Tab-separated table of C-alpha atoms in Angstrom:
chain	number	residue	atom	x	y	z
A	1	UNK	CA	-43.085	-0.551	-26.638
A	2	UNK	CA	-45.508	-3.518	-26.997
A	3	UNK	CA	-42.961	-5.157	-25.080
A	4	UNK	CA	-43.299	-2.985	-22.338
A	5	UNK	CA	-46.534	-4.335	-22.354
A	6	UNK	CA	-46.194	-7.600	-22.516
A	7	UNK	CA	-43.330	-7.816	-20.067
A	8	UNK	CA	-45.121	-5.597	-17.564
A	9	UNK	CA	-48.436	-7.230	-17.609
A	10	UNK	CA	-46.041	-10.749	-16.711
A	11	UNK	CA	-44.713	-9.276	-14.149
A	12	UNK	CA	-47.873	-8.101	-12.342
A	13	UNK	CA	-49.813	-11.533	-12.940
A	14	UNK	CA	-46.779	-13.020	-11.283
A	15	UNK	CA	-46.936	-10.737	-8.083
A	16	UNK	CA	-50.461	-10.570	-7.906
A	17	UNK	CA	-50.987	-13.189	-5.021
A	18	UNK	CA	-48.066	-11.405	-3.529
A	19	UNK	CA	-49.934	-8.433	-3.721
A	20	UNK	CA	-52.908	-9.890	-2.379
A	21	UNK	CA	-51.707	-11.272	0.441
A	22	UNK	CA	-50.228	-8.228	1.835
A	23	UNK	CA	-51.756	-6.548	4.824
A	24	UNK	CA	-52.922	-2.379	4.292
A	25	UNK	CA	-51.088	-1.046	0.878
A	26	UNK	CA	-51.687	-2.853	-1.869
A	27	UNK	CA	-50.811	-1.068	-4.884
A	28	UNK	CA	-49.796	-1.333	-8.399
A	29	UNK	CA	-48.313	1.811	-10.312
A	30	UNK	CA	-46.929	1.365	-13.965
A	31	UNK	CA	-45.359	4.732	-15.373
A	32	UNK	CA	-46.280	4.770	-18.952
A	33	UNK	CA	-48.806	7.039	-20.572
A	34	UNK	CA	-51.612	7.700	-18.251
A	35	UNK	CA	-54.248	9.611	-19.215
A	36	UNK	CA	-53.384	9.647	-22.938
A	37	UNK	CA	-55.716	6.609	-24.275
A	38	UNK	CA	-56.280	6.747	-27.808
A	39	UNK	CA	-57.777	4.207	-30.546
A	40	UNK	CA	-56.429	0.784	-30.339
A	41	UNK	CA	-55.483	-1.340	-33.785
A	42	UNK	CA	-56.736	-4.544	-32.739
A	43	UNK	CA	-55.767	-6.287	-35.894
A	44	UNK	CA	-52.091	-4.961	-34.974
A	45	UNK	CA	-51.631	-5.130	-31.385
A	46	UNK	CA	-47.999	-5.344	-31.248
A	47	UNK	CA	-47.487	-2.279	-33.958
A	48	UNK	CA	-45.231	-4.597	-35.978
A	49	UNK	CA	-47.481	-4.797	-39.070
A	50	UNK	CA	-47.643	-1.023	-39.911
A	51	UNK	CA	-51.013	-1.150	-39.218
A	52	UNK	CA	-50.619	1.535	-36.447
A	53	UNK	CA	-49.887	5.065	-37.713
A	54	UNK	CA	-47.070	6.732	-35.781
A	55	UNK	CA	-48.990	9.697	-34.425
A	56	UNK	CA	-51.430	7.040	-32.993
A	57	UNK	CA	-48.661	4.762	-31.236
A	58	UNK	CA	-49.105	6.102	-28.173
A	59	UNK	CA	-52.688	6.354	-27.704
A	60	UNK	CA	-52.751	2.687	-28.938
A	61	UNK	CA	-50.081	1.744	-26.401
A	62	UNK	CA	-52.009	3.978	-23.314
A	63	UNK	CA	-55.178	2.016	-23.972
A	64	UNK	CA	-53.205	-1.423	-24.169
A	65	UNK	CA	-51.684	-0.641	-20.544
A	66	UNK	CA	-55.051	0.644	-18.833
A	67	UNK	CA	-57.102	-2.262	-20.623
A	68	UNK	CA	-54.299	-4.711	-19.063
A	69	UNK	CA	-54.366	-3.068	-15.664
A	70	UNK	CA	-58.108	-3.604	-15.910
A	71	UNK	CA	-57.898	-7.368	-16.332
A	72	UNK	CA	-55.608	-7.800	-13.547
A	73	UNK	CA	-57.672	-5.840	-11.420
A	74	UNK	CA	-60.995	-8.433	-12.269
A	75	UNK	CA	-58.665	-10.684	-10.387
A	76	UNK	CA	-57.901	-8.568	-7.734
A	77	UNK	CA	-60.361	-6.320	-6.555
A	78	UNK	CA	-58.444	-5.756	-3.631
A	79	UNK	CA	-55.204	-4.219	-5.025
A	80	UNK	CA	-55.379	-0.681	-6.648
A	81	UNK	CA	-53.586	0.029	-10.294
A	82	UNK	CA	-52.191	3.491	-11.111
A	83	UNK	CA	-51.329	3.844	-14.748
A	84	UNK	CA	-49.325	6.956	-14.659
A	85	UNK	CA	-47.810	9.871	-17.103
A	86	UNK	CA	-44.682	10.924	-15.706
A	87	UNK	CA	-44.564	14.555	-17.648
A	88	UNK	CA	-41.859	16.096	-19.892
A	89	UNK	CA	-38.725	14.493	-18.241
A	90	UNK	CA	-35.242	14.876	-19.234
A	91	UNK	CA	-33.990	11.247	-18.333
A	92	UNK	CA	-32.056	10.009	-21.036
A	93	UNK	CA	-34.534	7.673	-22.391
A	94	UNK	CA	-32.429	7.736	-25.855
A	95	UNK	CA	-29.628	5.497	-25.201
A	96	UNK	CA	-26.368	5.000	-27.099
A	97	UNK	CA	-27.570	2.080	-29.469
A	98	UNK	CA	-30.893	3.799	-30.587
A	99	UNK	CA	-31.465	4.748	-34.154
A	100	UNK	CA	-31.220	7.883	-35.478
A	101	UNK	CA	-35.108	8.686	-35.821
A	102	UNK	CA	-35.022	8.091	-31.978
A	103	UNK	CA	-32.303	10.683	-31.348
A	104	UNK	CA	-33.770	13.567	-33.927
A	105	UNK	CA	-37.131	13.094	-32.326
A	106	UNK	CA	-35.136	13.224	-29.010
A	107	UNK	CA	-33.454	16.439	-29.817
A	108	UNK	CA	-37.009	17.945	-31.292
A	109	UNK	CA	-38.431	17.309	-28.164
A	110	UNK	CA	-35.717	19.100	-25.942
A	111	UNK	CA	-35.991	21.970	-27.959
A	112	UNK	CA	-39.751	22.163	-27.523
A	113	UNK	CA	-39.180	21.595	-23.458
A	114	UNK	CA	-37.053	24.378	-23.642
A	115	UNK	CA	-39.464	26.380	-24.460
A	116	UNK	CA	-41.780	24.899	-21.849
A	117	UNK	CA	-39.782	23.725	-19.286
A	118	UNK	CA	-39.033	19.863	-17.868
A	119	UNK	CA	-40.650	18.836	-14.822
A	120	UNK	CA	-37.913	18.618	-12.124
A	121	UNK	CA	-36.827	15.266	-11.764
A	122	UNK	CA	-37.604	15.304	-7.965
A	123	UNK	CA	-41.126	16.343	-8.673
A	124	UNK	CA	-41.458	13.597	-10.568
A	125	UNK	CA	-40.476	11.415	-7.762
A	126	UNK	CA	-42.588	12.705	-5.661
A	127	UNK	CA	-45.953	12.562	-7.117
A	128	UNK	CA	-45.022	9.078	-8.137
A	129	UNK	CA	-44.773	8.085	-4.666
A	130	UNK	CA	-47.785	9.867	-4.165
A	131	UNK	CA	-49.463	7.901	-6.322
A	132	UNK	CA	-48.026	4.474	-4.547
A	133	UNK	CA	-49.251	5.507	-1.269
A	134	UNK	CA	-52.123	8.149	-1.170
A	135	UNK	CA	-55.691	7.264	-0.595
A	136	UNK	CA	-56.567	9.204	-3.771
A	137	UNK	CA	-56.433	5.609	-5.569
A	138	UNK	CA	-58.369	3.246	-3.432
A	139	UNK	CA	-58.738	-0.063	-4.798
A	140	UNK	CA	-62.097	-1.436	-5.575
A	141	UNK	CA	-62.244	-3.845	-2.523
A	142	UNK	CA	-61.406	-1.581	0.318
A	143	UNK	CA	-60.103	-3.490	3.468
A	144	UNK	CA	-60.458	-2.568	7.103
A	145	UNK	CA	-56.666	-3.213	7.958
A	146	UNK	CA	-54.484	-0.092	8.867
A	147	UNK	CA	-53.074	1.379	6.223
A	148	UNK	CA	-55.716	-0.177	3.850
A	149	UNK	CA	-56.918	3.300	2.845
A	150	UNK	CA	-53.715	5.133	2.006
A	151	UNK	CA	-52.433	8.182	3.355
A	152	UNK	CA	-55.068	10.693	4.221
A	153	UNK	CA	-55.966	12.988	1.724
A	154	UNK	CA	-54.744	16.537	2.151
A	155	UNK	CA	-57.490	19.054	1.898
A	156	UNK	CA	-58.870	19.645	-1.379
A	157	UNK	CA	-57.520	16.302	-2.828
A	158	UNK	CA	-60.632	13.772	-3.575
A	159	UNK	CA	-60.444	10.273	-4.302
A	160	UNK	CA	-59.906	10.000	-8.137
A	161	UNK	CA	-62.318	8.792	-10.445
A	162	UNK	CA	-61.786	5.277	-11.846
A	163	UNK	CA	-60.956	4.536	-15.607
A	164	UNK	CA	-64.676	2.803	-15.493
A	165	UNK	CA	-65.992	6.751	-14.440
A	166	UNK	CA	-66.588	5.724	-11.091
A	167	UNK	CA	-64.876	7.481	-7.934
A	168	UNK	CA	-62.487	5.111	-6.342
A	169	UNK	CA	-63.403	2.708	-9.224
A	170	UNK	CA	-59.873	0.805	-8.718
A	171	UNK	CA	-58.019	1.064	-11.680
A	172	UNK	CA	-56.757	4.494	-12.192
A	173	UNK	CA	-55.517	6.766	-15.055
A	174	UNK	CA	-53.858	10.053	-14.543
A	175	UNK	CA	-52.070	12.619	-16.318
A	176	UNK	CA	-48.769	14.337	-15.081
A	177	UNK	CA	-50.578	15.831	-12.331
A	178	UNK	CA	-52.445	13.105	-11.146
A	179	UNK	CA	-55.527	14.399	-12.904
A	180	UNK	CA	-57.917	11.397	-13.838
A	181	UNK	CA	-57.827	10.428	-18.015
A	182	UNK	CA	-61.418	12.743	-19.401
A	183	UNK	CA	-64.878	11.662	-20.010
A	184	UNK	CA	-63.633	11.170	-23.823
A	185	UNK	CA	-61.040	8.519	-22.877
A	186	UNK	CA	-63.279	6.768	-20.232
A	187	UNK	CA	-65.865	6.443	-23.207
A	188	UNK	CA	-63.256	4.966	-25.436
A	189	UNK	CA	-62.508	2.697	-22.838
A	190	UNK	CA	-66.392	1.700	-22.146
A	191	UNK	CA	-66.693	0.862	-25.715
A	192	UNK	CA	-63.290	-1.546	-25.608
A	193	UNK	CA	-65.475	-3.227	-22.848
A	194	UNK	CA	-68.576	-3.406	-24.397
A	195	UNK	CA	-67.607	-4.637	-28.006
A	196	UNK	CA	-65.248	-7.109	-26.660
A	197	UNK	CA	-62.108	-5.448	-27.816
A	198	UNK	CA	-60.744	-5.482	-24.091
A	199	UNK	CA	-61.395	-9.263	-24.017
A	200	UNK	CA	-59.677	-9.805	-27.066
A	201	UNK	CA	-56.468	-7.882	-25.542
A	202	UNK	CA	-56.468	-10.207	-22.484
A	203	UNK	CA	-56.643	-13.256	-24.435
A	204	UNK	CA	-54.016	-12.222	-26.966
A	205	UNK	CA	-51.637	-11.624	-24.364
A	206	UNK	CA	-52.178	-14.874	-22.410
A	207	UNK	CA	-52.107	-16.671	-25.944
A	208	UNK	CA	-48.008	-14.925	-26.710
A	209	UNK	CA	-47.149	-15.399	-22.977
A	210	UNK	CA	-48.311	-19.167	-23.371
A	211	UNK	CA	-46.371	-19.298	-26.985
A	212	UNK	CA	-43.307	-17.823	-25.935
A	213	UNK	CA	-43.073	-19.179	-22.438
A	214	UNK	CA	-45.392	-22.378	-22.485
A	215	UNK	CA	-46.982	-21.133	-19.466
A	216	UNK	CA	-49.373	-18.540	-18.743
A	217	UNK	CA	-47.675	-17.005	-15.575
A	218	UNK	CA	-45.661	-18.597	-12.624
A	219	UNK	CA	-47.234	-21.445	-11.024
A	220	UNK	CA	-47.943	-20.607	-7.767
B	1	UNK	CA	-16.715	9.890	-39.716
B	2	UNK	CA	-19.423	9.854	-42.179
B	3	UNK	CA	-21.648	13.141	-42.252
B	4	UNK	CA	-24.378	11.308	-40.783
B	5	UNK	CA	-22.352	9.885	-38.063
B	6	UNK	CA	-20.985	13.556	-37.224
B	7	UNK	CA	-24.664	14.957	-37.079
B	8	UNK	CA	-25.675	11.883	-35.108
B	9	UNK	CA	-22.263	12.550	-32.350
B	10	UNK	CA	-23.548	16.494	-32.479
B	11	UNK	CA	-27.386	15.422	-31.381
B	12	UNK	CA	-26.255	13.094	-28.893
B	13	UNK	CA	-23.454	15.665	-27.570
B	14	UNK	CA	-26.679	18.371	-27.301
B	15	UNK	CA	-26.094	19.956	-23.985
B	16	UNK	CA	-29.506	21.296	-23.104
B	17	UNK	CA	-29.002	24.604	-21.267
B	18	UNK	CA	-32.421	24.794	-19.819
B	19	UNK	CA	-32.642	21.140	-18.627
B	20	UNK	CA	-33.296	22.066	-14.980
B	21	UNK	CA	-36.006	24.783	-15.762
B	22	UNK	CA	-39.290	23.992	-13.700
B	23	UNK	CA	-42.558	23.501	-15.600
B	24	UNK	CA	-44.685	26.405	-15.691
B	25	UNK	CA	-46.948	26.368	-12.791
B	26	UNK	CA	-50.527	25.502	-14.442
B	27	UNK	CA	-52.294	24.873	-11.064
B	28	UNK	CA	-54.264	28.443	-12.424
B	29	UNK	CA	-55.799	26.904	-15.372
B	30	UNK	CA	-55.790	23.348	-14.446
B	31	UNK	CA	-58.118	23.608	-10.860
B	32	UNK	CA	-58.159	20.145	-10.639
B	33	UNK	CA	-54.690	19.029	-11.248
B	34	UNK	CA	-53.355	17.620	-7.585
B	35	UNK	CA	-50.893	20.917	-6.573
B	36	UNK	CA	-47.303	19.784	-5.900
B	37	UNK	CA	-47.735	21.046	-2.181
B	38	UNK	CA	-50.547	18.617	-1.610
B	39	UNK	CA	-48.487	15.776	-3.075
B	40	UNK	CA	-45.564	16.909	-0.745
B	41	UNK	CA	-47.903	16.879	2.219
B	42	UNK	CA	-48.793	13.508	1.714
B	43	UNK	CA	-45.685	12.061	1.334
B	44	UNK	CA	-44.639	13.481	4.787
B	45	UNK	CA	-47.460	11.362	6.355
B	46	UNK	CA	-46.653	8.255	4.983
B	47	UNK	CA	-44.301	7.274	7.789
B	48	UNK	CA	-47.216	7.808	10.381
B	49	UNK	CA	-49.800	6.218	8.290
B	50	UNK	CA	-48.193	2.712	7.450
B	51	UNK	CA	-46.466	-0.029	9.506
B	52	UNK	CA	-42.635	0.125	9.097
B	53	UNK	CA	-41.364	-2.943	7.063
B	54	UNK	CA	-43.243	-1.936	3.875
B	55	UNK	CA	-42.418	-4.242	0.943
B	56	UNK	CA	-42.019	-2.598	-2.503
B	57	UNK	CA	-40.641	-4.083	-6.081
B	58	UNK	CA	-39.358	-1.374	-8.606
B	59	UNK	CA	-38.407	-2.523	-11.649
B	60	UNK	CA	-36.696	-0.076	-14.222
B	61	UNK	CA	-35.765	2.323	-11.637
B	62	UNK	CA	-31.981	2.189	-12.402
B	63	UNK	CA	-32.756	4.770	-14.580
B	64	UNK	CA	-35.157	8.401	-14.748
B	65	UNK	CA	-38.429	8.202	-13.877
B	66	UNK	CA	-37.527	4.934	-11.909
B	67	UNK	CA	-34.719	5.636	-10.294
B	68	UNK	CA	-36.273	9.280	-9.160
B	69	UNK	CA	-39.802	7.248	-7.858
B	70	UNK	CA	-37.557	5.163	-6.079
B	71	UNK	CA	-35.972	7.419	-4.309
B	72	UNK	CA	-38.417	9.643	-3.043
B	73	UNK	CA	-40.518	6.217	-2.120
B	74	UNK	CA	-37.623	5.404	0.121
B	75	UNK	CA	-37.135	8.301	1.414
B	76	UNK	CA	-40.753	8.407	2.782
B	77	UNK	CA	-41.183	4.916	3.691
B	78	UNK	CA	-40.670	3.481	7.308
B	79	UNK	CA	-37.871	1.133	7.139
B	80	UNK	CA	-38.938	-0.197	3.820
B	81	UNK	CA	-37.490	-3.382	1.907
B	82	UNK	CA	-37.147	-2.618	-1.667
B	83	UNK	CA	-36.298	-5.141	-4.568
B	84	UNK	CA	-35.076	-3.013	-7.379
B	85	UNK	CA	-35.068	-4.742	-10.819
B	86	UNK	CA	-32.422	-3.443	-13.539
B	87	UNK	CA	-30.172	-4.194	-16.202
B	88	UNK	CA	-27.032	-2.073	-15.014
B	89	UNK	CA	-24.627	-3.222	-12.333
B	90	UNK	CA	-22.949	0.314	-12.332
B	91	UNK	CA	-26.314	1.795	-11.669
B	92	UNK	CA	-27.428	-0.772	-9.063
B	93	UNK	CA	-24.042	-0.147	-7.486
B	94	UNK	CA	-24.457	3.845	-7.210
B	95	UNK	CA	-28.303	3.541	-6.079
B	96	UNK	CA	-27.175	1.338	-3.398
B	97	UNK	CA	-24.886	4.074	-1.737
B	98	UNK	CA	-27.029	6.552	-2.830
B	99	UNK	CA	-30.239	4.926	-1.189
B	100	UNK	CA	-28.157	4.262	2.201
B	101	UNK	CA	-28.253	8.219	2.334
B	102	UNK	CA	-31.480	8.781	1.512
B	103	UNK	CA	-32.766	6.456	3.976
B	104	UNK	CA	-29.935	4.426	6.469
B	105	UNK	CA	-33.313	2.566	7.696
B	106	UNK	CA	-34.315	0.637	4.210
B	107	UNK	CA	-33.071	-2.514	3.367
B	108	UNK	CA	-32.622	-2.472	-0.860
B	109	UNK	CA	-31.697	-5.611	-2.632
B	110	UNK	CA	-30.792	-5.526	-5.951
B	111	UNK	CA	-31.739	-8.019	-8.748
B	112	UNK	CA	-30.033	-7.320	-11.605
B	113	UNK	CA	-31.807	-8.934	-15.012
B	114	UNK	CA	-33.415	-7.716	-18.243
B	115	UNK	CA	-36.799	-7.806	-17.546
B	116	UNK	CA	-37.772	-7.182	-21.283
B	117	UNK	CA	-37.310	-10.909	-21.639
B	118	UNK	CA	-40.249	-12.925	-20.300
B	119	UNK	CA	-38.115	-15.582	-19.167
B	120	UNK	CA	-36.515	-13.290	-17.057
B	121	UNK	CA	-39.625	-11.645	-15.706
B	122	UNK	CA	-40.352	-15.296	-14.673
B	123	UNK	CA	-37.151	-15.754	-12.849
B	124	UNK	CA	-37.368	-12.325	-11.411
B	125	UNK	CA	-40.348	-13.205	-9.685
B	126	UNK	CA	-39.580	-16.243	-8.591
B	127	UNK	CA	-36.614	-14.860	-7.013
B	128	UNK	CA	-39.008	-12.381	-5.169
B	129	UNK	CA	-41.239	-15.072	-4.279
B	130	UNK	CA	-38.686	-17.326	-2.390
B	131	UNK	CA	-37.997	-14.653	-0.584
B	132	UNK	CA	-41.364	-12.717	0.347
B	133	UNK	CA	-44.890	-14.445	1.067
B	134	UNK	CA	-46.392	-10.282	0.634
B	135	UNK	CA	-45.555	-7.532	-1.333
B	136	UNK	CA	-47.168	-4.263	-0.832
B	137	UNK	CA	-46.071	-2.305	-3.934
B	138	UNK	CA	-45.073	-2.913	-7.379
B	139	UNK	CA	-43.793	-0.066	-8.930
B	140	UNK	CA	-42.954	-0.748	-13.189
B	141	UNK	CA	-41.094	1.933	-15.240
B	142	UNK	CA	-39.030	-0.566	-17.488
B	143	UNK	CA	-39.028	-0.513	-21.097
B	144	UNK	CA	-37.606	2.186	-23.690
B	145	UNK	CA	-38.126	3.310	-27.015
B	146	UNK	CA	-36.244	1.089	-29.425
B	147	UNK	CA	-36.442	1.909	-32.589
B	148	UNK	CA	-33.076	1.026	-33.700
B	149	UNK	CA	-32.980	-0.707	-37.227
B	150	UNK	CA	-30.451	-3.118	-36.486
B	151	UNK	CA	-32.432	-5.329	-34.182
B	152	UNK	CA	-36.336	-5.221	-34.010
B	153	UNK	CA	-36.681	-7.372	-31.069
B	154	UNK	CA	-39.669	-9.370	-31.089
B	155	UNK	CA	-41.218	-11.411	-28.045
B	156	UNK	CA	-39.679	-14.686	-29.826
B	157	UNK	CA	-36.459	-13.314	-30.120
B	158	UNK	CA	-36.344	-12.134	-26.620
B	159	UNK	CA	-37.309	-15.341	-25.616
B	160	UNK	CA	-34.365	-17.306	-27.677
B	161	UNK	CA	-31.663	-15.229	-26.616
B	162	UNK	CA	-29.617	-16.488	-23.863
C-alpha cells in the first residue's frame, strides 16, 4: 500500500509542471481511500515494521495520501486535488499470485457485499468523471480562463469542503458519494499539520525518493 | 493438489450471484451526498464546458476502477487526448478497441509500464513530457494490495528490478 503512495506522489510531482501549464481544467484525482483518514504511525510510514495494526492500515494509508496531495497543492495552488473513495466495487483487485490471506478477505467481502450490494461499475466511472470535471472541486487559486471553474454545479450541489475545513480549499477527500471527509478527519489532519507530522511525511517521502532513485523528481 | 490449494481454488472460482446488484439508495439517509442523477447531469455538460482537446493521463486504468473512470471520462470529454499507463498488453488492446466505440473522436495513447517502480514512473513521465507541454487531468488508480508471502516488494527491490 505504501508503494501506492510513493509511486503516485512521484508521478504527480513529475507531472505537476505540465498541470500548471494547462489552461482551464487542472486536476489531480487519486482513487484510493478518500474520507477514511485515520491515525498515522510516523515511526513506520511504510507499515513494514509491524507497528501499524492491521485494522489501522487503511486509515494510516488514507491520511498519507491526503497529506501527500496537500504537500503538492502547496506547490501548485492553481491545481485542485481530489482523494476519492471508489466504494464497494467488484473489480478483481485480488489477482492471481496474491496470497491466501487476501483471497480469504476477498471472499469475506464478497459475502458482505452480497448483502449490501455493489456499486454498479458504470456509476463508479461516472462519479470519478465528475471528480475530474465538476466545479464542486475548484483549486485554491482560481483562474479566469474558460473552463477553469469546472462544469457548472447542478442544483443542490455546492462547492465541496476542503480537507483544511474551508469551502473550496483546493484539496478534497471524498467518500463514495462525493461527500467531503467529516469534521473528525479534518481535525485529525489539522493536528498533523500543526505538530509537524505532515511535514515529516513529505520529508520522508523526498528522502525515500532520493535514496532509491538519487533524484527528487524529473528535472525540468 | 493439497487441501490448501483446493480451498484456494474454490475461493478463487467463487462466482458471486449478486455481483451486479445496485447499491441501495442511501440519499434518504445521507442528504449531503451527491445524488447520481446530479453526477450524470454534470457529466453531460462536460463537452459544453471545456474546449476540445482536453489532455489526460490515466494510470492504472487497465483494470477495475481506473478502467470505468477512463471509459466514462472518454465518453463525456470533447475530443480528448488520453495517455493510458498500464501493465497488461492484452488489457491495452482491449481498451483501445473499446474506447474507439465509446468516443471515436478521442485519441488514445497507450504506455505499457509497471509504475509500481519509481524508475518506471520517471520514464513514463518523461515520455509524456516529450509529447505534451500541458495536461489537464491526472487520474491515478494504480497500486493493488499485495500481501503475497513470496515477495514483499520494497522501494529498493523495485528499483533494482530489471
